[in-house]
Short mmCIF file of C-alpha atoms in Angstrom, two decimals:
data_model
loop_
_atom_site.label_atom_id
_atom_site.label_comp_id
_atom_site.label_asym_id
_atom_site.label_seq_id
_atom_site.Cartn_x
_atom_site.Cartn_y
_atom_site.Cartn_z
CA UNK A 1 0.00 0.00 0.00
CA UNK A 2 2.89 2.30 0.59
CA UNK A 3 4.17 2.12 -3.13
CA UNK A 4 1.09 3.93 -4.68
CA UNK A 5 1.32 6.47 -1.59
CA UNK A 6 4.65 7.35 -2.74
CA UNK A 7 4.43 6.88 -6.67
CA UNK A 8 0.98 9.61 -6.12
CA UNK A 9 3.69 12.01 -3.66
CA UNK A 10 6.48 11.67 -6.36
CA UNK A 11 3.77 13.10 -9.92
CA UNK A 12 2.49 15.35 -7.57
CA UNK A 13 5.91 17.11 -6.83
CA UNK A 14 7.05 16.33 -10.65
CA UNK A 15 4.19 18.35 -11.86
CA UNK A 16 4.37 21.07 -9.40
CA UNK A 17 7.83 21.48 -10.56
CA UNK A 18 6.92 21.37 -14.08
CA UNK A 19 3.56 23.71 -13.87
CA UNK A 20 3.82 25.76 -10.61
CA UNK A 21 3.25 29.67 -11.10
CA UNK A 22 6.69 29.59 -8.65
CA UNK A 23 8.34 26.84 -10.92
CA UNK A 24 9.46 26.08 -14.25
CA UNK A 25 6.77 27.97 -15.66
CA UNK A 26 7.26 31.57 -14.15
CA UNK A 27 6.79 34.68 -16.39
CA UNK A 28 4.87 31.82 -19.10
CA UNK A 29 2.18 32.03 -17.23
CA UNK A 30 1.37 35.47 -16.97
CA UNK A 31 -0.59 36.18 -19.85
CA UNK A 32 -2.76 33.47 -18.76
CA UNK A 33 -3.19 35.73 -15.16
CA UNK A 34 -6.35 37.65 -14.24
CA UNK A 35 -4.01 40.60 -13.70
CA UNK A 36 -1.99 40.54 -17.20
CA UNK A 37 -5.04 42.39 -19.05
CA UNK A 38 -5.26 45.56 -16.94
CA UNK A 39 -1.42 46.01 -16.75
CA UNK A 40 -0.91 45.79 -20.36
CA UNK A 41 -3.75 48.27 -20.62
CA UNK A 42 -2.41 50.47 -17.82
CA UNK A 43 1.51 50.68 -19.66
CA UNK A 44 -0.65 51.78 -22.59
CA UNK A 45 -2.89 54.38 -21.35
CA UNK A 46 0.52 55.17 -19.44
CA UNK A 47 2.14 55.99 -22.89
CA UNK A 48 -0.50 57.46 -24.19
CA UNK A 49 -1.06 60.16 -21.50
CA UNK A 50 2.71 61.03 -21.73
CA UNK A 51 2.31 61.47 -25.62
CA UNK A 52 -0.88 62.88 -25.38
CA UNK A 53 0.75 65.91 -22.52
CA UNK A 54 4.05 65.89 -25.03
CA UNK A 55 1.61 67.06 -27.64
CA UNK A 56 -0.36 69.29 -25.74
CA UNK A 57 2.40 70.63 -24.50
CA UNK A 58 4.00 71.50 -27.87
CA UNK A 59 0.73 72.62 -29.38
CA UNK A 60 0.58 75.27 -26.84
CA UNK A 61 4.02 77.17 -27.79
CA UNK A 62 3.24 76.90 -31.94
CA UNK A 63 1.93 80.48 -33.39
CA UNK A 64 -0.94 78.90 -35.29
CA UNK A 65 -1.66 82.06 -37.35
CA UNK A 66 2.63 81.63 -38.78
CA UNK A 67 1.64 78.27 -39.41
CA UNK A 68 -1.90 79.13 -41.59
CA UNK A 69 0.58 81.66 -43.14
CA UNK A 70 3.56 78.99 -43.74
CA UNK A 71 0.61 76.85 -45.28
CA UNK A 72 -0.44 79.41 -47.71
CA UNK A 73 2.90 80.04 -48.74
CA UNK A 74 3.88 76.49 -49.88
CA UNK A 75 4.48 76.22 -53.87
CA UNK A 76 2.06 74.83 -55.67
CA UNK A 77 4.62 73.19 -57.61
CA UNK A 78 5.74 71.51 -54.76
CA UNK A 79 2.86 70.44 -53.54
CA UNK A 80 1.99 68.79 -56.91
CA UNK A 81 4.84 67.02 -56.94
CA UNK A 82 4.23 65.53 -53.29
CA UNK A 83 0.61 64.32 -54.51
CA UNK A 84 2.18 63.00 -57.16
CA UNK A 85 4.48 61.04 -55.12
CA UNK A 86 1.69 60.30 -52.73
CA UNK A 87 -0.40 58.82 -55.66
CA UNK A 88 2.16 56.53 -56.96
CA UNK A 89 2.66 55.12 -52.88
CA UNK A 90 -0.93 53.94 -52.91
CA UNK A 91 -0.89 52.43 -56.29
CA UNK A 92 2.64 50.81 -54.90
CA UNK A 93 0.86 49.80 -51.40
CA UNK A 94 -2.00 48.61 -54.24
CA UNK A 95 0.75 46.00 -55.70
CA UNK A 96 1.02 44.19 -52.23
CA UNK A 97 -2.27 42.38 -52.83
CA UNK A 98 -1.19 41.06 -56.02
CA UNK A 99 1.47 38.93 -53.40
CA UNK A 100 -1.32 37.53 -52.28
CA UNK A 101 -3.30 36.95 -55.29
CA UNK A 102 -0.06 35.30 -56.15
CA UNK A 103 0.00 33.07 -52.65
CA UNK A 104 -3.76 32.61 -52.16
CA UNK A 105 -4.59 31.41 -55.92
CA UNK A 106 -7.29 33.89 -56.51
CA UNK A 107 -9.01 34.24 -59.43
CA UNK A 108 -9.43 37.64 -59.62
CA UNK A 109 -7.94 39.78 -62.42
CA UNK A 110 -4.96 42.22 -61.27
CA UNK A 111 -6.36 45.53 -61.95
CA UNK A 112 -9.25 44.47 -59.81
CA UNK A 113 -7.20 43.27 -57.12
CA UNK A 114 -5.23 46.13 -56.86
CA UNK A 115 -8.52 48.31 -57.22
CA UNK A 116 -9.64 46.89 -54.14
CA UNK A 117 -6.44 47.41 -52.72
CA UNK A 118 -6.27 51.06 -53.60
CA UNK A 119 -9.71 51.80 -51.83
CA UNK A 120 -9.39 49.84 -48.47
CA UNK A 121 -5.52 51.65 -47.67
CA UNK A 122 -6.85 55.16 -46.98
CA UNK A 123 -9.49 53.49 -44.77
CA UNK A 124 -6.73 52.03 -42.95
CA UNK A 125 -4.23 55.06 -42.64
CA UNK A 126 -7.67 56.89 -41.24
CA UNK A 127 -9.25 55.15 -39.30
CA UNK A 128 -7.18 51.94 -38.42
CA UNK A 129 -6.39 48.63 -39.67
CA UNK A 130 -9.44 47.01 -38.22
CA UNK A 131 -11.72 48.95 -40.82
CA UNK A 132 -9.82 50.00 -43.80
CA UNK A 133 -7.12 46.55 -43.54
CA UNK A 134 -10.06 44.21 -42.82
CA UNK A 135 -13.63 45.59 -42.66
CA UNK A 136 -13.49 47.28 -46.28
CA UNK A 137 -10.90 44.53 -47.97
CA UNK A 138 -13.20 41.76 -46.60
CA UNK A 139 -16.20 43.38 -47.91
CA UNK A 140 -14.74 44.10 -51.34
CA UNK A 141 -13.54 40.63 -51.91
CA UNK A 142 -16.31 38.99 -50.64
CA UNK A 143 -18.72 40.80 -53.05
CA UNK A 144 -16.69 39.39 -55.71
CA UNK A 145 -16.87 35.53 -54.25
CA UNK A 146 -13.47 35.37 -52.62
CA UNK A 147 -14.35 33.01 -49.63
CA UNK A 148 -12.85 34.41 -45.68
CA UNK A 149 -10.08 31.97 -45.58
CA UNK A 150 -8.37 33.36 -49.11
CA UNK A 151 -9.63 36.56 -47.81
CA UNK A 152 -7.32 36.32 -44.27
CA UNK A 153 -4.37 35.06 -46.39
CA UNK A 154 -4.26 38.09 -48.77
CA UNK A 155 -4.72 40.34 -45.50
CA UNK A 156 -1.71 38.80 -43.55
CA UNK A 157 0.66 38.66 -46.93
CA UNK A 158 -0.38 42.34 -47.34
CA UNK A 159 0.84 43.01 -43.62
CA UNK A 160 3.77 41.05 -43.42
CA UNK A 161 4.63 42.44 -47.03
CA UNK A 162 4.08 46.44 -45.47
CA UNK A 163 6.80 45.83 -42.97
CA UNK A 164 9.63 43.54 -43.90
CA UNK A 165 10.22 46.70 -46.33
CA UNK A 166 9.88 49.25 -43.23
CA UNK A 167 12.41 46.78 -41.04
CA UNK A 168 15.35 46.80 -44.06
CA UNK A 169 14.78 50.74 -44.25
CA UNK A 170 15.13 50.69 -40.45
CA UNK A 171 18.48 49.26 -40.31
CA UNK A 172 20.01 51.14 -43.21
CA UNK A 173 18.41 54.10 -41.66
CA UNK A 174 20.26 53.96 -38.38
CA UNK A 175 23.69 53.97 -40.16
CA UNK A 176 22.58 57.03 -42.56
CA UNK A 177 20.77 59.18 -39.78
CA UNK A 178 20.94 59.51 -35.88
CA UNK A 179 18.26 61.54 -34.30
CA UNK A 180 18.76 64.54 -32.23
CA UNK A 181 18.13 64.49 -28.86
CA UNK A 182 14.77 65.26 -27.51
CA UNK A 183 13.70 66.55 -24.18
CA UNK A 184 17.28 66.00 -22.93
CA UNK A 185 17.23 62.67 -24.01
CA UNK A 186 19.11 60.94 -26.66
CA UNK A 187 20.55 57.87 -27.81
CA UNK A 188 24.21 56.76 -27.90
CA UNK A 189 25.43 56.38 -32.02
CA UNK A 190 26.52 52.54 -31.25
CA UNK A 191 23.03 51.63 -29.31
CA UNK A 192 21.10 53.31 -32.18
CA UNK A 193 22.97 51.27 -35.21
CA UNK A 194 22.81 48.30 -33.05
CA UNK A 195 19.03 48.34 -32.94
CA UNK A 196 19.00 49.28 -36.48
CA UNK A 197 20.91 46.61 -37.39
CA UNK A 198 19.20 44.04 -35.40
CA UNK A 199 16.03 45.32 -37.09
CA UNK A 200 17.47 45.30 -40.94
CA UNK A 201 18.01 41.49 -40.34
CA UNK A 202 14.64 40.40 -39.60
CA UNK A 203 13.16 40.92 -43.41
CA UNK A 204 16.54 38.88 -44.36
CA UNK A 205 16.23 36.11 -42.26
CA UNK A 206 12.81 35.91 -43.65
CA UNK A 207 13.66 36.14 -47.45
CA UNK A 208 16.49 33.50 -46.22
CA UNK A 209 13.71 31.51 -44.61
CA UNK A 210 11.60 31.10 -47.33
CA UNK A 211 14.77 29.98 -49.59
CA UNK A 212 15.65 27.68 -47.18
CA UNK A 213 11.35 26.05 -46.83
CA UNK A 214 11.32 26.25 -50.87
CA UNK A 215 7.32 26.87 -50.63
CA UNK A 216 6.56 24.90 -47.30
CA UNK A 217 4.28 26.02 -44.98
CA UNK A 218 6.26 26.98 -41.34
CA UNK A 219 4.50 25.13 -38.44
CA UNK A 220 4.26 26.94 -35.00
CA UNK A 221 2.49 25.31 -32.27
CA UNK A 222 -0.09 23.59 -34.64
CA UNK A 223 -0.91 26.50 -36.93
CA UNK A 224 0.86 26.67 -40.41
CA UNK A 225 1.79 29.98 -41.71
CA UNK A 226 2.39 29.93 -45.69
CA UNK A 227 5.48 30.83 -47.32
CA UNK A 228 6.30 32.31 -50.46
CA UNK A 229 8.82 31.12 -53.01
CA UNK A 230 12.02 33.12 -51.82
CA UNK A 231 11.88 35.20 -55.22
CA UNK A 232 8.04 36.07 -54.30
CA UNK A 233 9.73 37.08 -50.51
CA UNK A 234 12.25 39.62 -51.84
CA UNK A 235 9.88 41.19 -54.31
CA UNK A 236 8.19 42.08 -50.88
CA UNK A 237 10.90 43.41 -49.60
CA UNK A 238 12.02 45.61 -52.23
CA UNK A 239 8.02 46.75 -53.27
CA UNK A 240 7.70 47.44 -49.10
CA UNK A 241 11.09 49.86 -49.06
CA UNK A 242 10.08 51.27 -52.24
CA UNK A 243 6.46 51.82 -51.26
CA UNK A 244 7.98 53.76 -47.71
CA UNK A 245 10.59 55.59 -49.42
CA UNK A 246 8.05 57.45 -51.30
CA UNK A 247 6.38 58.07 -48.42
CA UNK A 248 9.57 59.63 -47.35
CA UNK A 249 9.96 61.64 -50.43
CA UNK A 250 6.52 63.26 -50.41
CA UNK A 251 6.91 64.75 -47.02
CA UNK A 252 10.96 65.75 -48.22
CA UNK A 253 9.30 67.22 -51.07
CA UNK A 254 6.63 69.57 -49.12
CA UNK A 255 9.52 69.98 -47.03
CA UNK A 256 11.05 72.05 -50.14
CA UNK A 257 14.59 70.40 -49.31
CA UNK A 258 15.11 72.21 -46.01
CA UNK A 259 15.77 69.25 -44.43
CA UNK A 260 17.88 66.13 -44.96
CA UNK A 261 16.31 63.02 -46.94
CA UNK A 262 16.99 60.60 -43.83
CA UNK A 263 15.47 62.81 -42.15
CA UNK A 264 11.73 62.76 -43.43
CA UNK A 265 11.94 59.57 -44.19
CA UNK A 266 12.93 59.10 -40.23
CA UNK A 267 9.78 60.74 -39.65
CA UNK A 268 7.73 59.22 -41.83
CA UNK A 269 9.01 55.45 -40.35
CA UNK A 270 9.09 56.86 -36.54
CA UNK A 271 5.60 58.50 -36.39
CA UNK A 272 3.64 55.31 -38.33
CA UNK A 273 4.89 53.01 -35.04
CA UNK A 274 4.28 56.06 -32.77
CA UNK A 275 1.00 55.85 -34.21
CA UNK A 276 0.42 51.96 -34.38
CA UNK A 277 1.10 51.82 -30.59
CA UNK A 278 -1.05 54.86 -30.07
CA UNK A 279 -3.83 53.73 -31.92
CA UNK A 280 -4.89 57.22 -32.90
CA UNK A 281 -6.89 57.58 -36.32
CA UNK A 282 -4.76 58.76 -38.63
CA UNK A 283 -2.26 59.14 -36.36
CA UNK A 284 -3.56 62.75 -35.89
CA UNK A 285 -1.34 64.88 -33.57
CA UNK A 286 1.00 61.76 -33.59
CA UNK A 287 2.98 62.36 -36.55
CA UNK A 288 3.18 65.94 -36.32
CA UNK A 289 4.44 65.74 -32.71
CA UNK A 290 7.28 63.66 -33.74
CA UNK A 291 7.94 65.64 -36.90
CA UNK A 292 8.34 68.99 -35.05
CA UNK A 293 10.96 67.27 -32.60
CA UNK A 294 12.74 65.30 -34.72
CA UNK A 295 13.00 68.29 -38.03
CA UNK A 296 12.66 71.58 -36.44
CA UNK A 297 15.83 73.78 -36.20
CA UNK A 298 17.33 76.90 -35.94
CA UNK A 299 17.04 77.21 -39.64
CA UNK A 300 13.64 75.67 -40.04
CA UNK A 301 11.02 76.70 -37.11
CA UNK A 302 8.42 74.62 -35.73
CA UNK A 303 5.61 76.51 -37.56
CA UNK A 304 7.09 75.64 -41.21
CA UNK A 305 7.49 71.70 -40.14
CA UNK A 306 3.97 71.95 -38.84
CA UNK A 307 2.66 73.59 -41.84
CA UNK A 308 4.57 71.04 -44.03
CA UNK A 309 3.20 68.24 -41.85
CA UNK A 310 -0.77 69.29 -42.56
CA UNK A 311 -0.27 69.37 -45.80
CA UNK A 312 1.39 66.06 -46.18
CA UNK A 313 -1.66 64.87 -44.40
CA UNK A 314 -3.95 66.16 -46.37
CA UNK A 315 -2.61 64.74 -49.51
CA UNK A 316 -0.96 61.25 -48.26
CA UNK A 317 -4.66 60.92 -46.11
CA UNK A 318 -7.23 62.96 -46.31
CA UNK A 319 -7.45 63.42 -50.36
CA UNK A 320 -6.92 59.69 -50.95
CA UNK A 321 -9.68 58.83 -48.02
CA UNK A 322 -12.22 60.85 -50.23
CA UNK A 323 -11.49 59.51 -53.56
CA UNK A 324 -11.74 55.96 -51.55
CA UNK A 325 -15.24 57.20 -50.13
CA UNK A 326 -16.45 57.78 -53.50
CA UNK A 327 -14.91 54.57 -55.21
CA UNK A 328 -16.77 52.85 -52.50
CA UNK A 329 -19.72 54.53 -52.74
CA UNK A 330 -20.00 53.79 -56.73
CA UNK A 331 -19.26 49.97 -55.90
CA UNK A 332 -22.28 49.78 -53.54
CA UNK A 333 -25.15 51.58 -55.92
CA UNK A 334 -24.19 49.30 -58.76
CA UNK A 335 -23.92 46.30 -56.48
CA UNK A 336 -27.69 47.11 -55.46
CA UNK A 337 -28.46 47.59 -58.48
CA UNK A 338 -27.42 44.44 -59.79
CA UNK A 339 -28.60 42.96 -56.60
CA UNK A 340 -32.23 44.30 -57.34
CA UNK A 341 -32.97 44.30 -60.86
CA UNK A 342 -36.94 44.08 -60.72
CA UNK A 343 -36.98 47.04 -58.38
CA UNK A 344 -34.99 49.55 -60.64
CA UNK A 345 -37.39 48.36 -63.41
CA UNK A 346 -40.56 48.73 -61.67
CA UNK A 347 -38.91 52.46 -60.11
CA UNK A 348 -38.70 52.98 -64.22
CA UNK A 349 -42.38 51.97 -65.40
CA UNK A 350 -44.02 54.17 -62.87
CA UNK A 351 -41.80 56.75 -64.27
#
């Protein structure tokens, strides 16, 4: 009777090693803890008060009239070149569902696919990822018979597409640019090219990854996450950069030059995380925040980066969100219409 007693005492101890919050398990467990939801909520709304003061803070010491005057006295020239630039982003951001076409097996044509595209990014940049990303993709597709599984995949290519580009900018960044210290803080040259560098890795481990699965699905705790053909894999990463850099170059451009290349594009890659973790639509007060610290000088006051920062809005976001509005808009009334032929007739012979 005593071996049982003992065999019991010894799994009992075994498992308590192996599964105790005090054991082997440890920090594991914590996302499973009642706890781990309101602290990772409370570090949030902890960083976003502290942004949200930093802004208030700076919008309090910028001479809004100089700034409606620096506005007004932006070339048009330049501006038209910076919606031109903006323009050609989108249709580039566009291209990124053709990856997924590609990986998916859709039958949809390609100027469709990147129609749909097209519409569904300036719903994203505006009012988040969860709307514009998914919420106006999924509806698009699925009008046109795509089914929610193909859907997801073309999604998740899209995303993972959108930022092995921004990771291989962020390493070469950090060895072309080093940003000037803010609020008395700053970051050592060798710590900043480290993290680049670390960064600009990541989208070449993955391009070396897919070589290395030729097409094989990577497994992770029972889920498998397709892979592209390692050709397919560094078209994304070149289409991603490119896509950003012209980001970059629309807000140099409004910029008229004043300011160094790395620079913009610095902002353009620091403020889209700054907003991402902030969750703000659009970013709003977000990107202009970190574009005032990060550009304005001596030379160049806060007023002309702020005034060059609206109007890169406006044309990277708010112009592009209503020419989406519309495109969407047109896409419903002649999907009703289709949808409800006898209706439009009988509207007709009472006519």
């Amino acid at each position: 009777m005593a071996a049982p007693t003992l065999l019991a005492d010894t799994d009992t101890t075994d498992t308590d090693a192996t599964d105790g919050p005090g054991r082997r398990s440890g920090w594991r467990n914590w996302p499973q803890q009642a706890w781990w939801p309101w602290a990772t909520r409370g570090v949030a709304a902890a960083f976003f008060a502290v942004v949200a003061w930093l802004i208030f803070q700076q919008a309090r010491t910028v001479d809004w009239p100089a700034v409606l005057q620096a506005l007004r006295d932006l070339p048009a020239t330049a501006l038209a070149v910076a919606g031109a630039l903006a323009l050609l982003s989108h249709f580039t951001y566009g291209t990124f569902d053709w990856v997924g076409r590609y990986c998916s097996g859709h039958q949809l044509t390609r100027p469709t696919t990147l129609g749909i595209a097209m519409t569904s990014y300036p719903f994203t940049l505006n009012l988040g990822s969860l709307i514009g990303g998914v919420g106006v993709r999924y509806r698009l597709y699925a009008r046109r018979g795509v089914d929610p599984g193909t859907i997801g995949q073309v999604v998740g290519t899209s995303i993972v597409t959108n930022w092995v580009g921004y990771l291989l900018l962020a390493g070469v960044l950090a060895w072309l640019w080093q940003p000037p210290a803010v609020a008395g803080w700053a970051v050592e040259l060798w710590q900043w090219r480290l993290g680049g560098t670390v960064l600009g890795v990541l989208p070449l481990a993955y391009v070396g990854m897919c070589a290395l699965r030729s097409g094989r699905a990577l497994s992770l705790r029972g889920h498998e996450f397709p892979l592209p053909h390692w050709l397919v894999a560094l078209w994304q990463v070149g289409v991603s950069a490119a896509n950003w850099m012209l980001m970059g170059a629309a807000l140099w451009t409004v910029l008229q030059g004043q300011v160094s290349y790395p620079a913009a594009l610095a902002t353009v890659l620091l403020g889209a995380v700054a907003g991402l973790v902030l969750r703000v639509p659009a970013g709003l007060g977000v990107l202009e925040a970190v574009g005032v610290a990060l550009l304005a000088t001596k030379a160049l006051g806060q007023e002309e980066v702020l005034a060059a920062l609206l109007a890169y809005r406006a044309l990277y976001y708010f112009g592009p969100l209503v020419l989406a509005a519309v495109a969407l808009g047109v896409a419903e009334l002649r999907w009703r219409q289709q949808a409800n032929p006898d209706a439009e007739s009988t509207a007709e012979q009472k006519i």
